[in-house]
PDB file of C-alpha atoms in Angstrom:
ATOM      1  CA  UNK A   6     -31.280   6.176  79.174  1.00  0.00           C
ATOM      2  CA  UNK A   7     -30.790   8.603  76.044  1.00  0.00           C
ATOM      3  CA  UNK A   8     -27.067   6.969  75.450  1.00  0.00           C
ATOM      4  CA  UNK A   9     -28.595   3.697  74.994  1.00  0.00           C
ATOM      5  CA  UNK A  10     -31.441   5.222  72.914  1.00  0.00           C
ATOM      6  CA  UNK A  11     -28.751   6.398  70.644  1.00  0.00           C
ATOM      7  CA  UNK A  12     -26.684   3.045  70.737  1.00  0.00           C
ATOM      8  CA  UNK A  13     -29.642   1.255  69.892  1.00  0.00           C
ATOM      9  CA  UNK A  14     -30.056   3.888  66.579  1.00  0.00           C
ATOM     10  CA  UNK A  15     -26.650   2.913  65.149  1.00  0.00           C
ATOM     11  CA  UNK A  16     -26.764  -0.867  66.444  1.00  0.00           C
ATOM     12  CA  UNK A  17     -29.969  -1.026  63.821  1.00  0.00           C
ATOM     13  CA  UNK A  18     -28.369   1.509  61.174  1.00  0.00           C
ATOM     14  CA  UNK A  19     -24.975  -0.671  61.417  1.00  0.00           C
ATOM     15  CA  UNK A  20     -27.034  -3.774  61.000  1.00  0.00           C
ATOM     16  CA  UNK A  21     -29.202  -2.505  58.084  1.00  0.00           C
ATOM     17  CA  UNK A  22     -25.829  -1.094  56.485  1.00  0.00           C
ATOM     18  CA  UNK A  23     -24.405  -4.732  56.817  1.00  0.00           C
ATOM     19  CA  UNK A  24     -27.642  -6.585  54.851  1.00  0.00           C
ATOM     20  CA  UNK A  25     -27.335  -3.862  51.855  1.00  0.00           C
ATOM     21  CA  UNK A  26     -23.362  -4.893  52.021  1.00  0.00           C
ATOM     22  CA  UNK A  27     -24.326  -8.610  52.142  1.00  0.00           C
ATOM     23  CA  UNK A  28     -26.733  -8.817  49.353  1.00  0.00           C
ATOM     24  CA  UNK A  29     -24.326  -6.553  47.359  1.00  0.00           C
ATOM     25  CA  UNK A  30     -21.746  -9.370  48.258  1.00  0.00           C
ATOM     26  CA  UNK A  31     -23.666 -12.443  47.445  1.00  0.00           C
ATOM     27  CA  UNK A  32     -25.015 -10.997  43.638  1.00  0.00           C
ATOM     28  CA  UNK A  33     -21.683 -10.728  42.384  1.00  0.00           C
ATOM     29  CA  UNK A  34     -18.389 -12.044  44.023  1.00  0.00           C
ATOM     30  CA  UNK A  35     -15.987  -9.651  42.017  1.00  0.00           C
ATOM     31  CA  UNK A  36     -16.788  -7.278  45.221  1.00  0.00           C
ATOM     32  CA  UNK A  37     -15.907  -9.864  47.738  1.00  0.00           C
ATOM     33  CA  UNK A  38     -12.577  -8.543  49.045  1.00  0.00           C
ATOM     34  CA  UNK A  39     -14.352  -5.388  49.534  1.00  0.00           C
ATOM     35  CA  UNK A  40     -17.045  -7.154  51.063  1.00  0.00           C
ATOM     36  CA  UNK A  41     -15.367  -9.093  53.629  1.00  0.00           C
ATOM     37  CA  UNK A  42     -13.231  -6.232  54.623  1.00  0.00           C
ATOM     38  CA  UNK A  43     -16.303  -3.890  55.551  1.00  0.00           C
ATOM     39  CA  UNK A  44     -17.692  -6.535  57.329  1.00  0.00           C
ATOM     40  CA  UNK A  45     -14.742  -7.111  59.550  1.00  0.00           C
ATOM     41  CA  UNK A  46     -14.802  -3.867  60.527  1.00  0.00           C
ATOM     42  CA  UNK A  47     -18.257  -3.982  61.218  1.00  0.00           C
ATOM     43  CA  UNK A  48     -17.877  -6.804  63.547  1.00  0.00           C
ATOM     44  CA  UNK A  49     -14.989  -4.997  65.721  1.00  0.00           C
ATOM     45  CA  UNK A  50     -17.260  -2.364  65.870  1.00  0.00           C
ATOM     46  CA  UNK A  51     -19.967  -4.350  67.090  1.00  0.00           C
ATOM     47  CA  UNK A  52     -17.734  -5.744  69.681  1.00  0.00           C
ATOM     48  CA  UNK A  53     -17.209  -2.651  70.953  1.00  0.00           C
ATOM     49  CA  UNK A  54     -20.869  -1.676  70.714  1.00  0.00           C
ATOM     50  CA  UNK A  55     -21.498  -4.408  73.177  1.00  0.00           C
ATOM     51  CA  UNK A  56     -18.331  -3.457  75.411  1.00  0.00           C
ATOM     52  CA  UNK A  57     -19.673   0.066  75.840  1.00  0.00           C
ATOM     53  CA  UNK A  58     -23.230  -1.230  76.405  1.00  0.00           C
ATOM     54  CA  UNK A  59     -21.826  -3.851  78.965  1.00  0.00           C
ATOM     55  CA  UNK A  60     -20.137  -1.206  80.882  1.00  0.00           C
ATOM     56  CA  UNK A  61     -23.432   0.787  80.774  1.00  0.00           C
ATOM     57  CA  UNK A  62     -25.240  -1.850  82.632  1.00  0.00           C
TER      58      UNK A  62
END
């Protein structure tokens, strides 16, 4: 129970993280590259989030 406690703390911190990076994205597109690259790597991270919680269940 505490795992998923703690997997839903950096599911929401990951998320919130991502919305900073997007609005930072869409205000000026000099930062795109930058952008797109941290979100990738947010997205194979959420894959695995859901992998791990998957297993969990």
């Amino acid at each position: 129970m505490l795992s998923l406690l703690g997997f839903g703390i950096i599911a929401t911190f990951l998320s919130f993280q991502v919305g900073l990076w997007d609005n930072y994205c869409h205000d000026d597109y000099s930062h795109f590259n930058e952008c797109y690259f941290i979100l990738e790597s947010y997205h194979k991270k959420e894959a695995d989030y859901h992998k791990a919680i998957g297993s969990h269940m």
